[in-house]
Amino acid sequence: AGGSSGSALSAALKAARELKEGQTCVVVLPDSVRNYLTKFVDDQWMVCEGLMDCEVPAGGGWWWSQPLSVLPLLPIITVGEQVTCGEAVKLLQEKQIDQVPILTDNGDVLGMVTLSNLTTKMVRGQANTSDPVTSVSYTQFRKVMPNTSLGQLSKILEKDHYAIVMHDSNKRDARGEKISTVGGVVTSIDLLQYISSQQQQ
């Protein structure tokens, strides 16, 4: 603990000696904001997490409040966790895409396999064609919903190369919660093409 918390704890221990049976002592331990500079103190992080509304840029932003569902995304292509790196290479080449989500048999998202990460791992000898695609996947990814605003999406894409679009299904899990399914992958080029096409009309 820091000096502030240490002082508070020291005083609490002294006060606790005089407490009678059944009494409770509550101590507030101050915490430094240092550990949260990249989270709660960062407006962009707050916007990406949906904890704060994002401000429309001074230059306009007619598209800012529109939902992600207005973007004409390509049909989703996914791979299973049993797929090999070699099979993933062929799929990316055949479909001319840069990344695909990796799903479990139940449809849960395990991660993403990207062309850049796959290339890096195989060139360095850290993976080969017979390895499962999960060995070269990104397990940190951001999910968005069709009603996510394009403004929030733009903030997300400032940090991440892509986001996985999820859709609520009519199915529920054992706990009764709605099961979400993968609906697509959205990248900066999808947002840029939409803005550009609308401006040209």
Short mmCIF file of C-alpha atoms in Angstrom, two decimals:
data_model
loop_
_atom_site.label_atom_id
_atom_site.label_comp_id
_atom_site.label_asym_id
_atom_site.label_seq_id
_atom_site.Cartn_x
_atom_site.Cartn_y
_atom_site.Cartn_z
CA ALA A 1 0.00 0.00 0.00
CA GLY A 2 1.04 3.61 -0.48
CA GLY A 3 1.64 6.20 2.20
CA SER A 4 -1.99 7.39 2.30
CA SER A 5 -3.41 3.88 2.66
CA GLY A 6 -0.72 2.97 5.20
CA SER A 7 -1.59 5.97 7.36
CA ALA A 8 -5.29 5.16 7.24
CA LEU A 9 -4.65 1.53 8.16
CA SER A 10 -2.36 2.50 11.03
CA ALA A 11 -5.02 4.80 12.48
CA ALA A 12 -7.69 2.12 12.01
CA LEU A 13 -5.64 -0.46 13.92
CA LYS A 14 -5.28 1.95 16.83
CA ALA A 15 -8.99 2.75 16.81
CA ALA A 16 -9.91 -0.93 16.58
CA ARG A 17 -8.34 -1.59 19.98
CA GLU A 18 -11.04 0.56 21.59
CA LEU A 19 -13.97 -1.03 19.75
CA LYS A 20 -16.58 -2.85 21.78
CA GLU A 21 -18.01 -6.24 20.85
CA GLY A 22 -20.32 -5.98 17.86
CA GLN A 23 -18.90 -2.70 16.62
CA THR A 24 -17.50 -2.43 13.09
CA CYS A 25 -14.59 -0.37 11.86
CA VAL A 26 -14.65 0.77 8.21
CA VAL A 27 -11.43 2.00 6.61
CA VAL A 28 -11.22 3.86 3.31
CA LEU A 29 -7.92 3.17 1.55
CA PRO A 30 -7.05 5.86 -1.03
CA ASP A 31 -5.81 4.61 -4.38
CA SER A 32 -3.64 6.31 -6.95
CA VAL A 33 -5.13 6.98 -10.39
CA ARG A 34 -1.87 5.83 -11.99
CA ASN A 35 -3.19 2.30 -12.68
CA TYR A 36 -6.20 3.67 -14.56
CA LEU A 37 -4.55 6.15 -16.91
CA THR A 38 -5.17 3.84 -19.90
CA LYS A 39 -8.71 3.00 -18.78
CA PHE A 40 -11.12 5.13 -16.76
CA VAL A 41 -9.07 8.31 -17.20
CA ASP A 42 -8.85 7.73 -20.97
CA ASP A 43 -11.92 9.11 -22.76
CA GLN A 44 -11.31 6.88 -25.77
CA TRP A 45 -11.33 3.75 -23.56
CA MET A 46 -14.55 4.90 -21.92
CA VAL A 47 -16.19 5.45 -25.33
CA CYS A 48 -15.01 2.08 -26.67
CA GLU A 49 -16.48 0.34 -23.64
CA GLY A 50 -19.79 2.16 -24.07
CA LEU A 51 -19.40 3.92 -20.70
CA MET A 52 -19.38 7.43 -22.15
CA ASP A 53 -20.98 9.07 -25.17
CA CYS A 54 -18.52 10.08 -27.86
CA GLU A 55 -18.59 13.71 -28.95
CA VAL A 56 -19.26 14.50 -32.59
CA PRO A 57 -16.07 15.90 -34.16
CA ALA A 58 -15.97 19.64 -34.81
CA GLY A 59 -15.68 19.04 -38.56
CA GLY A 60 -19.14 17.50 -38.86
CA GLY A 61 -19.75 13.81 -38.51
CA TRP A 62 -23.18 13.36 -40.14
CA TRP A 63 -22.56 9.61 -39.85
CA TRP A 64 -21.51 9.71 -36.19
CA SER A 65 -24.79 8.61 -34.60
CA GLN A 66 -25.79 6.12 -37.28
CA PRO A 67 -25.86 2.44 -36.27
CA LEU A 68 -23.27 -0.03 -37.48
CA SER A 69 -26.05 -1.93 -39.26
CA VAL A 70 -25.98 0.64 -42.12
CA LEU A 71 -22.61 -0.70 -43.25
CA PRO A 72 -22.85 -3.19 -46.14
CA LEU A 73 -20.62 -5.89 -44.66
CA LEU A 74 -19.54 -8.99 -46.57
CA PRO A 75 -21.05 -12.37 -45.59
CA ILE A 76 -19.24 -13.82 -42.60
CA ILE A 77 -16.63 -16.53 -43.11
CA THR A 78 -15.39 -18.47 -40.08
CA VAL A 79 -13.17 -21.44 -39.29
CA GLY A 80 -13.37 -24.11 -36.61
CA GLU A 81 -10.73 -24.63 -33.96
CA GLN A 82 -9.63 -27.91 -35.62
CA VAL A 83 -8.62 -26.13 -38.84
CA THR A 84 -4.87 -26.16 -39.53
CA CYS A 85 -2.67 -23.20 -40.42
CA GLY A 86 -2.24 -24.62 -43.92
CA GLU A 87 -6.00 -24.77 -44.43
CA ALA A 88 -6.34 -21.23 -43.12
CA VAL A 89 -3.76 -19.98 -45.62
CA LYS A 90 -5.70 -21.55 -48.48
CA LEU A 91 -8.97 -20.06 -47.24
CA LEU A 92 -7.57 -16.55 -46.88
CA GLN A 93 -6.06 -16.78 -50.36
CA GLU A 94 -9.17 -18.23 -51.95
CA LYS A 95 -11.55 -15.70 -50.40
CA GLN A 96 -9.04 -12.83 -50.66
CA ILE A 97 -9.60 -11.76 -47.07
CA ASP A 98 -7.24 -10.76 -44.27
CA GLN A 99 -8.83 -12.32 -41.21
CA VAL A 100 -11.48 -14.78 -40.05
CA PRO A 101 -12.97 -15.54 -36.63
CA ILE A 102 -12.21 -18.92 -35.04
CA LEU A 103 -15.30 -20.57 -33.54
CA THR A 104 -15.81 -23.46 -31.16
CA ASP A 105 -18.27 -26.23 -32.04
CA ASN A 106 -20.85 -24.29 -29.98
CA GLY A 107 -20.32 -21.15 -32.00
CA ASP A 108 -18.36 -19.21 -29.37
CA VAL A 109 -15.60 -16.93 -30.65
CA LEU A 110 -12.14 -18.16 -29.63
CA GLY A 111 -10.16 -15.51 -31.46
CA MET A 112 -9.11 -14.28 -34.86
CA VAL A 113 -6.59 -15.62 -37.34
CA THR A 114 -5.12 -12.82 -39.41
CA LEU A 115 -2.98 -12.89 -42.51
CA SER A 116 -0.26 -10.77 -40.89
CA ASN A 117 0.02 -12.88 -37.73
CA LEU A 118 -0.12 -16.12 -39.68
CA THR A 119 2.64 -14.91 -42.00
CA THR A 120 4.84 -13.71 -39.15
CA LYS A 121 4.55 -16.97 -37.19
CA MET A 122 5.22 -19.21 -40.18
CA VAL A 123 8.11 -17.14 -41.56
CA ARG A 124 9.80 -17.19 -38.15
CA GLY A 125 9.31 -20.95 -37.85
CA GLN A 126 6.99 -20.54 -34.86
CA ALA A 127 4.18 -22.39 -36.66
CA ASN A 128 3.81 -24.79 -39.57
CA THR A 129 1.00 -25.86 -41.87
CA SER A 130 -0.04 -28.81 -39.68
CA ASP A 131 -0.45 -26.74 -36.49
CA PRO A 132 -3.99 -25.86 -35.38
CA VAL A 133 -5.03 -22.36 -36.31
CA THR A 134 -5.60 -21.58 -32.63
CA SER A 135 -1.82 -21.56 -32.17
CA VAL A 136 -1.55 -18.37 -34.24
CA SER A 137 -4.76 -16.63 -33.22
CA TYR A 138 -5.41 -13.34 -31.48
CA THR A 139 -7.43 -14.02 -28.35
CA GLN A 140 -8.00 -10.35 -27.56
CA PHE A 141 -10.75 -8.92 -29.71
CA ARG A 142 -13.60 -6.50 -29.38
CA LYS A 143 -17.24 -7.39 -30.00
CA VAL A 144 -19.79 -4.88 -31.27
CA MET A 145 -23.52 -5.07 -31.90
CA PRO A 146 -25.53 -3.87 -34.93
CA ASN A 147 -26.80 -0.91 -32.88
CA THR A 148 -23.28 0.26 -32.00
CA SER A 149 -22.91 3.81 -33.30
CA LEU A 150 -20.43 4.50 -36.08
CA GLY A 151 -18.88 7.11 -33.82
CA GLN A 152 -18.12 4.51 -31.17
CA LEU A 153 -16.94 2.11 -33.88
CA SER A 154 -14.53 4.73 -35.23
CA LYS A 155 -12.98 5.07 -31.77
CA ILE A 156 -12.64 1.30 -31.48
CA LEU A 157 -10.97 1.08 -34.89
CA GLU A 158 -8.44 3.73 -33.88
CA LYS A 159 -6.95 1.10 -31.57
CA ASP A 160 -8.01 -2.19 -33.14
CA HIS A 161 -7.72 -3.31 -36.77
CA TYR A 162 -11.15 -4.94 -36.71
CA ALA A 163 -14.17 -5.68 -34.58
CA ILE A 164 -16.44 -8.73 -34.55
CA VAL A 165 -20.12 -7.97 -35.13
CA MET A 166 -22.42 -10.07 -32.96
CA HIS A 167 -26.13 -10.73 -33.38
CA ASP A 168 -28.56 -11.81 -30.67
CA SER A 169 -30.25 -15.09 -31.58
CA ASN A 170 -33.49 -16.58 -30.31
CA LYS A 171 -31.53 -19.32 -28.56
CA ARG A 172 -30.63 -19.24 -24.87
CA ASP A 173 -27.95 -21.00 -22.89
CA ALA A 174 -28.39 -23.15 -19.78
CA ARG A 175 -28.60 -20.02 -17.62
CA GLY A 176 -31.37 -18.57 -19.77
CA GLU A 177 -29.18 -15.86 -21.27
CA LYS A 178 -29.41 -14.99 -24.95
CA ILE A 179 -26.79 -16.58 -27.18
CA SER A 180 -25.04 -14.22 -29.59
CA THR A 181 -23.83 -15.38 -32.98
CA VAL A 182 -21.12 -13.95 -35.21
CA GLY A 183 -22.61 -11.71 -37.88
CA GLY A 184 -19.53 -10.26 -39.51
CA VAL A 185 -16.17 -8.59 -39.23
CA VAL A 186 -15.91 -4.82 -39.60
CA THR A 187 -12.71 -2.93 -40.41
CA SER A 188 -11.69 0.68 -40.99
CA ILE A 189 -12.09 0.27 -44.77
CA ASP A 190 -15.77 -0.66 -44.29
CA LEU A 191 -16.38 2.58 -42.40
CA LEU A 192 -14.32 4.64 -44.83
CA GLN A 193 -16.07 3.22 -47.90
CA TYR A 194 -19.48 3.97 -46.40
CA ILE A 195 -18.61 7.58 -45.57
CA SER A 196 -17.01 8.10 -48.97
CA SER A 197 -19.90 6.56 -50.92
CA GLN A 198 -22.48 8.68 -49.10
CA GLN A 199 -20.51 11.88 -49.68
CA GLN A 200 -20.37 11.17 -53.42
CA GLN A 201 -24.14 10.87 -53.73
#
